Amino acid sequence: MDGQAKLDAYRKKRDPGQTPEPFGGPSSSPGATREGAYVVHLHDARRRHYDLRLEVGGALESFSVPKGPTLNPGERRLAVRTEPHPLEYLHFEDVIPEGNYGAGPMIVWDSGSVRYLDEPAEEQLRKGKLEFELSGHKLHGRFLLVRLKDSEKDWLLFKKHDAFAAPGGDIVQEKPRSVLSGLDIGELGHASDIASELEARAAALDAPVGSIEPTMIPMRASPAPKGLLGSNYIFELKLDGVRCIARKNGADVLLQSRNLRDVSRVYPEVARAVHKLPAARLVLDGEIIALDQAGQPSFQRLAQRIHLAKGADIRRAETRIPVLFVVFDLLAIGDRDLRRLPLHARKELLQSLVRAPGEIRTLDMIEGDPTLLFDFCRERRMEGLVAKRSDAPYRPGPSRSYDWIKLKCERDDDFVVVGYTLGEGGRARLGALDVAAYEAGELRYRGKVGSGLDASSIEALLARLTPLRTDKPTARGPYNAAPRGRVHVRPELVVSVRFSGYTDDGNLRFPVFRGIRDDVAPEECVASPHADREEAEIERLAAESTHTGGAADEPTRVPVANPDKVLFPADGITKQDIAEYYAAVAPVLLPHLGDRPVMLVRYPDGITGKFFYQWNVPAGLPAWVPTLRVRLPGREDLLEVFHIRDEATLLYVANLGTIPIHVIASRVPHLEEADFFNIDLDVSGGTFANVITLARSLEDLLKQIGLTGFPKTSGQSGLHVFVPLGPAISYETARALADLLGHMLVRRHPDIATMERSKQRRGPRVYVDTGQTGASRTIVAPYALRAVPGARVSTPLTWDEVDDTLDPRAFDIRTVPRRVARIFDPMAALLTETPSVLAAIERLEKLALGRHVA
DNA sequence: GAATGTG
DNA sequence: CACATTCAACGCGAG
DNA sequence: CTCGCG
């Protein structure tokens, strides 16, 4: 039977002048079909049913399945074999008008590719037993069709036992919508209602009437600025695909690349899906991606389609390398131009337009804390994130603002220098370093590091490397090209390199020189694309926890074991009291903890018993407890610390017998940058009245140089003053600033203040301690409970409160919750202020100089 | 305080 | 089964 | 070198 004859039955039933259904010509590829495309239609004809259509020999073998497919291997579904349909039917979704055969709406409920197992499809169909494997939007895995005895047309459809089998649930009920248009079958005939509702919403938001020229350049993201983002950003994964602006105007669809090239014919399935969206006119912005076996976007896979030009090649590629259009912005709908609307408004309209994931889907975004997404991204070795201001308009063209920001997943690691290449001009003597790392006991070349080298580091490196010169390569290659020459050295010098990942051949991607590491032995450099074992292990754990855990499993109530255990014997305060305290201050405490690695101080037997500090989370942590995997600056080991960003996690650590919680002055992912420094006014041999005097004087000093101090009681007998810094401030700078301020304070009050470390030499003076500022140095968090009799709290104050009536003993486990309810958090602005530190340093230098001269 | 390891 | 072990850290000046 | 100190 050739293709033509196969479709006779189909043609006989239909009138090409009356039905929108396709009448494709014969497509003959006789013989042995091993794979192809498939579609499952949901058809609301006289009876609602599903049509499973499998590509076999240039046509679609069709089975009508009244109850639809199931993922439950225990169930069987009747499948009635019907007349073969033309291949074009793969993309058919429309309402078949009254009076025609099969009148009623029909949606593409699922589509994808099919692979026939064991034997070609024709052979299996003849024998009455067809085994196949589907890979689509909704259906996956192995299925089996078996012909009933004594019947030609009656078959049974089974799901085979495999990883995709799902005994519970009902996929046709859970995912009723079209994978083409996102509509459900009832909506198909009323798409224009959806469109007009969306237009009305756009009009209500004051989106102007206007059209978008096809010459509009897509909005670009800027490279990340150093330091912190504001709080009003949303985060999206940066997908490894090609940018696409899609326009629909009636029946016309135009897909444009980043450079406005017309790619409509390169991705016909995307064009078809855009055509089916429920709006006559629209403009979408998104990314076209191809997924690899593991379901991750793979640019390498997509690359096989980008350059296809011939129609036949593209048709074949459609099933072999399917692509998705992941949309992240809606720029126009109907006659409304949405670009001036804030992003969140455009996103809301987009969600209503793209109603279900299929060939077109919307890009997931998260609001608030991007840490988990960043971790996910790192684990999957994905490019990074894009942060977008949720209140920003769409600004076409090259980035002019930080409304969209690229955040790369970057890594720092140490590598052994095995040589260097010669460059040009100022780089004639050293162009780039050749670096390597140990793998399986031998040095493997990992690429050239040229960025980040300035004149002084080049001098320093040359001084160190020249004595190590040797005439043979010391690492296993292949080495990158060195057109101007190369010098080999013995593998003795270690450098720190920041990079964003590995290329396919195992070299560093975007490496930047960070400095010489004298504290690391060459043998310790074991960074590799396959990651070191510890990291791999932790990532495995993380993968498990994201798999099994998540917000859904988070307990609404965290049980407190031994609630009546007394942890403050003098005050009779129990573990339950502590948990209740932390729950009460959670609204003000959590913002100070979020994104910061924390260190717990645990007193399992109360404040008079043994205690210990704890960074790493204990083994066997429940999956719902979020953690951060961090590499603190100056340390090569990976920590997995608690990520206390919700009340449940806070209560979990309270239950462990945690009394104070310490934080560091950095937030992920910039652990090498301080976002505040701390000056500790420790009573020592002095008086609290003098602490007050010094604090006021410090406030005055800070004000003069344009900085703001945030005072808090230490919870013991002193005051801490936290000073927020702008973005990208190194700990060295922060420490220098703190020290300078400390010295000036002492100079102003030599009789009552000292920075003397030795207790004896301090005498009756207040100790101004600036030594608490430093990478991976911890500080008692605001609102942390201290392990002292009276259960005092390190309590943020307003400057008004810092006067001679201040009694730090008044802030304890009982009083602080009431205070928080009344005045909330005087220190909240610590997290948002970003003063100009450069300007502050300049003013400070002038101030210091003036005093010196006087 | 809780998990893991050891006698 | 009972019991032990583990749970942080770094620089600096004095002795 | 170890100790105390924060």
PDB file of C-alpha atoms in Angstrom, chain A residues 349-519:
ATOM      1  CA  LEU A 349      -0.658  39.326  30.833  1.00  0.00           C
ATOM      2  CA  LEU A 350       1.781  36.797  29.395  1.00  0.00           C
ATOM      3  CA  GLN A 351       0.668  34.154  31.874  1.00  0.00           C
ATOM      4  CA  SER A 352      -2.919  34.608  30.754  1.00  0.00           C
ATOM      5  CA  LEU A 353      -1.914  34.359  27.103  1.00  0.00           C
ATOM      6  CA  VAL A 354       0.298  31.282  27.356  1.00  0.00           C
ATOM      7  CA  ARG A 355      -2.035  29.181  29.424  1.00  0.00           C
ATOM      8  CA  ALA A 356      -0.187  25.875  29.565  1.00  0.00           C
ATOM      9  CA  PRO A 357       3.296  24.619  28.780  1.00  0.00           C
ATOM     10  CA  GLY A 358       3.736  23.010  25.374  1.00  0.00           C
ATOM     11  CA  GLU A 359       5.735  24.034  22.355  1.00  0.00           C
ATOM     12  CA  ILE A 360       5.487  27.519  23.768  1.00  0.00           C
ATOM     13  CA  ARG A 361       6.014  27.922  27.453  1.00  0.00           C
ATOM     14  CA  THR A 362       6.720  30.747  29.822  1.00  0.00           C
ATOM     15  CA  LEU A 363      10.007  31.039  31.626  1.00  0.00           C
ATOM     16  CA  ASP A 364       9.726  30.400  35.351  1.00  0.00           C
ATOM     17  CA  MET A 365      10.788  33.264  37.522  1.00  0.00           C
ATOM     18  CA  ILE A 366      11.294  33.636  41.195  1.00  0.00           C
ATOM     19  CA  GLU A 367      10.814  36.677  43.331  1.00  0.00           C
ATOM     20  CA  GLY A 368      12.976  37.406  46.313  1.00  0.00           C
ATOM     21  CA  ASP A 369      15.808  35.116  47.192  1.00  0.00           C
ATOM     22  CA  PRO A 370      17.681  33.814  44.114  1.00  0.00           C
ATOM     23  CA  THR A 371      20.037  31.591  46.081  1.00  0.00           C
ATOM     24  CA  LEU A 372      18.328  28.323  45.419  1.00  0.00           C
ATOM     25  CA  LEU A 373      17.930  29.118  41.758  1.00  0.00           C
ATOM     26  CA  PHE A 374      21.603  30.061  41.617  1.00  0.00           C
ATOM     27  CA  ASP A 375      22.553  26.784  43.259  1.00  0.00           C
ATOM     28  CA  PHE A 376      20.334  24.895  40.842  1.00  0.00           C
ATOM     29  CA  CYS A 377      21.977  26.705  37.993  1.00  0.00           C
ATOM     30  CA  ARG A 378      25.428  25.866  39.264  1.00  0.00           C
ATOM     31  CA  GLU A 379      24.563  22.238  39.762  1.00  0.00           C
ATOM     32  CA  ARG A 380      23.238  21.958  36.254  1.00  0.00           C
ATOM     33  CA  ARG A 381      26.252  23.839  34.964  1.00  0.00           C
ATOM     34  CA  MET A 382      23.930  26.333  33.364  1.00  0.00           C
ATOM     35  CA  GLU A 383      25.024  29.745  32.210  1.00  0.00           C
ATOM     36  CA  GLY A 384      23.593  31.823  34.987  1.00  0.00           C
ATOM     37  CA  LEU A 385      20.625  33.960  35.887  1.00  0.00           C
ATOM     38  CA  VAL A 386      19.068  37.105  34.571  1.00  0.00           C
ATOM     39  CA  ALA A 387      17.822  39.517  37.200  1.00  0.00           C
ATOM     40  CA  LYS A 388      15.103  41.858  36.058  1.00  0.00           C
ATOM     41  CA  ARG A 389      13.629  44.833  37.824  1.00  0.00           C
ATOM     42  CA  SER A 390       9.981  44.047  38.244  1.00  0.00           C
ATOM     43  CA  ASP A 391       8.935  47.685  37.865  1.00  0.00           C
ATOM     44  CA  ALA A 392      11.011  48.434  34.784  1.00  0.00           C
ATOM     45  CA  PRO A 393       9.685  49.026  31.274  1.00  0.00           C
ATOM     46  CA  TYR A 394      11.009  47.192  28.236  1.00  0.00           C
ATOM     47  CA  ARG A 395      13.886  49.202  26.808  1.00  0.00           C
ATOM     48  CA  PRO A 396      14.837  48.007  23.328  1.00  0.00           C
ATOM     49  CA  GLY A 397      18.440  47.823  22.289  1.00  0.00           C
ATOM     50  CA  PRO A 398      21.756  47.625  24.086  1.00  0.00           C
ATOM     51  CA  SER A 399      21.556  47.831  27.835  1.00  0.00           C
ATOM     52  CA  ARG A 400      21.467  51.332  29.205  1.00  0.00           C
ATOM     53  CA  SER A 401      20.536  50.469  32.723  1.00  0.00           C
ATOM     54  CA  TYR A 402      20.605  47.759  35.319  1.00  0.00           C
ATOM     55  CA  ASP A 403      16.983  46.854  34.627  1.00  0.00           C
ATOM     56  CA  TRP A 404      18.142  43.509  33.250  1.00  0.00           C
ATOM     57  CA  ILE A 405      21.325  42.022  34.643  1.00  0.00           C
ATOM     58  CA  LYS A 406      23.222  38.903  33.648  1.00  0.00           C
ATOM     59  CA  LEU A 407      24.461  36.933  36.635  1.00  0.00           C
ATOM     60  CA  LYS A 408      26.960  34.320  35.603  1.00  0.00           C
ATOM     61  CA  CYS A 409      27.491  31.200  37.628  1.00  0.00           C
ATOM     62  CA  GLU A 410      31.073  31.796  38.491  1.00  0.00           C
ATOM     63  CA  ARG A 411      33.573  29.761  40.374  1.00  0.00           C
ATOM     64  CA  ASP A 412      36.868  30.421  42.073  1.00  0.00           C
ATOM     65  CA  ASP A 413      39.526  27.778  42.223  1.00  0.00           C
ATOM     66  CA  ASP A 414      43.260  27.345  42.512  1.00  0.00           C
ATOM     67  CA  PHE A 415      45.485  26.183  39.674  1.00  0.00           C
ATOM     68  CA  VAL A 416      49.145  25.436  39.221  1.00  0.00           C
ATOM     69  CA  VAL A 417      51.060  27.634  36.789  1.00  0.00           C
ATOM     70  CA  VAL A 418      52.823  25.390  34.277  1.00  0.00           C
ATOM     71  CA  GLY A 419      54.025  28.114  31.953  1.00  0.00           C
ATOM     72  CA  TYR A 420      53.085  31.312  30.272  1.00  0.00           C
ATOM     73  CA  THR A 421      52.660  32.651  26.789  1.00  0.00           C
ATOM     74  CA  LEU A 422      54.227  35.758  25.339  1.00  0.00           C
ATOM     75  CA  GLY A 423      51.999  38.566  24.133  1.00  0.00           C
ATOM     76  CA  GLU A 424      52.300  41.902  22.430  1.00  0.00           C
ATOM     77  CA  GLY A 425      53.195  45.400  23.570  1.00  0.00           C
ATOM     78  CA  GLY A 426      53.047  45.652  27.339  1.00  0.00           C
ATOM     79  CA  ARG A 427      52.393  41.945  27.429  1.00  0.00           C
ATOM     80  CA  ALA A 428      55.469  40.999  25.440  1.00  0.00           C
ATOM     81  CA  ARG A 429      57.097  39.243  28.380  1.00  0.00           C
ATOM     82  CA  LEU A 430      53.932  37.617  29.744  1.00  0.00           C
ATOM     83  CA  GLY A 431      50.669  37.439  27.842  1.00  0.00           C
ATOM     84  CA  ALA A 432      48.775  34.765  29.695  1.00  0.00           C
ATOM     85  CA  LEU A 433      49.465  32.071  32.244  1.00  0.00           C
ATOM     86  CA  ASP A 434      49.200  28.427  31.326  1.00  0.00           C
ATOM     87  CA  VAL A 435      47.476  26.737  34.221  1.00  0.00           C
ATOM     88  CA  ALA A 436      46.844  23.139  35.166  1.00  0.00           C
ATOM     89  CA  ALA A 437      45.351  21.031  37.923  1.00  0.00           C
ATOM     90  CA  TYR A 438      45.939  17.539  39.190  1.00  0.00           C
ATOM     91  CA  GLU A 439      43.663  14.798  38.050  1.00  0.00           C
ATOM     92  CA  ALA A 440      44.260  11.149  38.843  1.00  0.00           C
ATOM     93  CA  GLY A 441      47.728  12.017  40.047  1.00  0.00           C
ATOM     94  CA  GLU A 442      48.883  13.897  36.970  1.00  0.00           C
ATOM     95  CA  LEU A 443      48.797  17.521  35.947  1.00  0.00           C
ATOM     96  CA  ARG A 444      46.220  18.266  33.296  1.00  0.00           C
ATOM     97  CA  TYR A 445      46.402  21.475  31.273  1.00  0.00           C
ATOM     98  CA  ARG A 446      43.343  23.677  31.864  1.00  0.00           C
ATOM     99  CA  GLY A 447      43.935  26.635  29.567  1.00  0.00           C
ATOM    100  CA  LYS A 448      45.311  30.150  29.477  1.00  0.00           C
ATOM    101  CA  VAL A 449      44.545  32.868  31.971  1.00  0.00           C
ATOM    102  CA  GLY A 450      45.151  36.335  30.559  1.00  0.00           C
ATOM    103  CA  SER A 451      42.394  38.539  31.955  1.00  0.00           C
ATOM    104  CA  GLY A 452      42.963  40.219  35.275  1.00  0.00           C
ATOM    105  CA  LEU A 453      46.713  40.591  34.866  1.00  0.00           C
ATOM    106  CA  ASP A 454      47.902  44.126  35.476  1.00  0.00           C
ATOM    107  CA  ALA A 455      51.427  45.506  35.280  1.00  0.00           C
ATOM    108  CA  SER A 456      52.234  44.832  38.921  1.00  0.00           C
ATOM    109  CA  SER A 457      50.894  41.303  38.954  1.00  0.00           C
ATOM    110  CA  ILE A 458      52.829  40.571  35.764  1.00  0.00           C
ATOM    111  CA  GLU A 459      56.023  41.752  37.455  1.00  0.00           C
ATOM    112  CA  ALA A 460      55.304  39.689  40.522  1.00  0.00           C
ATOM    113  CA  LEU A 461      54.528  36.607  38.462  1.00  0.00           C
ATOM    114  CA  LEU A 462      57.619  36.971  36.304  1.00  0.00           C
ATOM    115  CA  ALA A 463      59.779  37.320  39.386  1.00  0.00           C
ATOM    116  CA  ARG A 464      58.367  34.087  40.739  1.00  0.00           C
ATOM    117  CA  LEU A 465      58.232  32.174  37.471  1.00  0.00           C
ATOM    118  CA  THR A 466      61.592  33.006  35.922  1.00  0.00           C
ATOM    119  CA  PRO A 467      63.570  30.791  38.340  1.00  0.00           C
ATOM    120  CA  LEU A 468      61.189  27.922  37.574  1.00  0.00           C
ATOM    121  CA  ARG A 469      61.844  27.901  33.833  1.00  0.00           C
ATOM    122  CA  THR A 470      62.276  24.559  32.187  1.00  0.00           C
ATOM    123  CA  ASP A 471      62.362  23.474  28.586  1.00  0.00           C
ATOM    124  CA  LYS A 472      59.663  20.819  28.549  1.00  0.00           C
ATOM    125  CA  PRO A 473      55.903  21.001  29.132  1.00  0.00           C
ATOM    126  CA  THR A 474      55.066  19.871  32.670  1.00  0.00           C
ATOM    127  CA  ALA A 475      51.346  19.235  32.239  1.00  0.00           C
ATOM    128  CA  ARG A 476      49.489  16.872  29.999  1.00  0.00           C
ATOM    129  CA  GLY A 477      48.205  18.798  26.991  1.00  0.00           C
ATOM    130  CA  PRO A 478      47.049  19.672  24.491  1.00  0.00           C
ATOM    131  CA  TYR A 479      48.117  23.227  25.237  1.00  0.00           C
ATOM    132  CA  ASN A 480      46.309  26.174  23.705  1.00  0.00           C
ATOM    133  CA  ALA A 481      48.035  27.926  20.822  1.00  0.00           C
ATOM    134  CA  ALA A 482      50.746  30.462  21.691  1.00  0.00           C
ATOM    135  CA  PRO A 483      51.501  32.337  18.480  1.00  0.00           C
ATOM    136  CA  ARG A 484      54.168  34.550  20.056  1.00  0.00           C
ATOM    137  CA  GLY A 485      55.903  31.861  22.023  1.00  0.00           C
ATOM    138  CA  ARG A 486      55.625  30.085  25.324  1.00  0.00           C
ATOM    139  CA  VAL A 487      57.764  29.480  28.390  1.00  0.00           C
ATOM    140  CA  HIS A 488      57.382  26.307  30.431  1.00  0.00           C
ATOM    141  CA  VAL A 489      57.919  26.328  34.180  1.00  0.00           C
ATOM    142  CA  ARG A 490      58.087  23.721  36.893  1.00  0.00           C
ATOM    143  CA  PRO A 491      54.658  23.345  38.534  1.00  0.00           C
ATOM    144  CA  GLU A 492      55.289  25.115  41.826  1.00  0.00           C
ATOM    145  CA  LEU A 493      53.359  28.383  41.801  1.00  0.00           C
ATOM    146  CA  VAL A 494      49.645  28.362  42.625  1.00  0.00           C
ATOM    147  CA  VAL A 495      47.232  31.057  41.483  1.00  0.00           C
ATOM    148  CA  SER A 496      43.578  31.683  42.170  1.00  0.00           C
ATOM    149  CA  VAL A 497      41.370  31.941  39.097  1.00  0.00           C
ATOM    150  CA  ARG A 498      37.780  33.023  38.724  1.00  0.00           C
ATOM    151  CA  PHE A 499      36.005  31.387  35.834  1.00  0.00           C
ATOM    152  CA  SER A 500      32.518  30.579  34.731  1.00  0.00           C
ATOM    153  CA  GLY A 501      32.840  26.923  33.903  1.00  0.00           C
ATOM    154  CA  TYR A 502      34.648  24.550  31.589  1.00  0.00           C
ATOM    155  CA  THR A 503      34.611  24.304  27.839  1.00  0.00           C
ATOM    156  CA  ASP A 504      33.845  20.994  26.221  1.00  0.00           C
ATOM    157  CA  ASP A 505      37.529  20.167  25.949  1.00  0.00           C
ATOM    158  CA  GLY A 506      38.035  20.746  29.652  1.00  0.00           C
ATOM    159  CA  ASN A 507      39.594  24.202  29.541  1.00  0.00           C
ATOM    160  CA  LEU A 508      38.509  27.124  31.685  1.00  0.00           C
ATOM    161  CA  ARG A 509      35.799  29.359  30.318  1.00  0.00           C
ATOM    162  CA  PHE A 510      36.249  33.117  30.846  1.00  0.00           C
ATOM    163  CA  PRO A 511      39.118  32.723  33.307  1.00  0.00           C
ATOM    164  CA  VAL A 512      40.275  35.769  35.245  1.00  0.00           C
ATOM    165  CA  PHE A 513      43.466  35.906  37.298  1.00  0.00           C
ATOM    166  CA  ARG A 514      42.716  36.644  40.963  1.00  0.00           C
ATOM    167  CA  GLY A 515      46.073  36.434  42.663  1.00  0.00           C
ATOM    168  CA  ILE A 516      48.959  34.269  43.803  1.00  0.00           C
ATOM    169  CA  ARG A 517      48.155  31.668  46.449  1.00  0.00           C
ATOM    170  CA  ASP A 518      51.176  31.001  48.592  1.00  0.00           C
ATOM    171  CA  ASP A 519      49.103  29.163  51.149  1.00  0.00           C
TER     172      ASP A 519
END
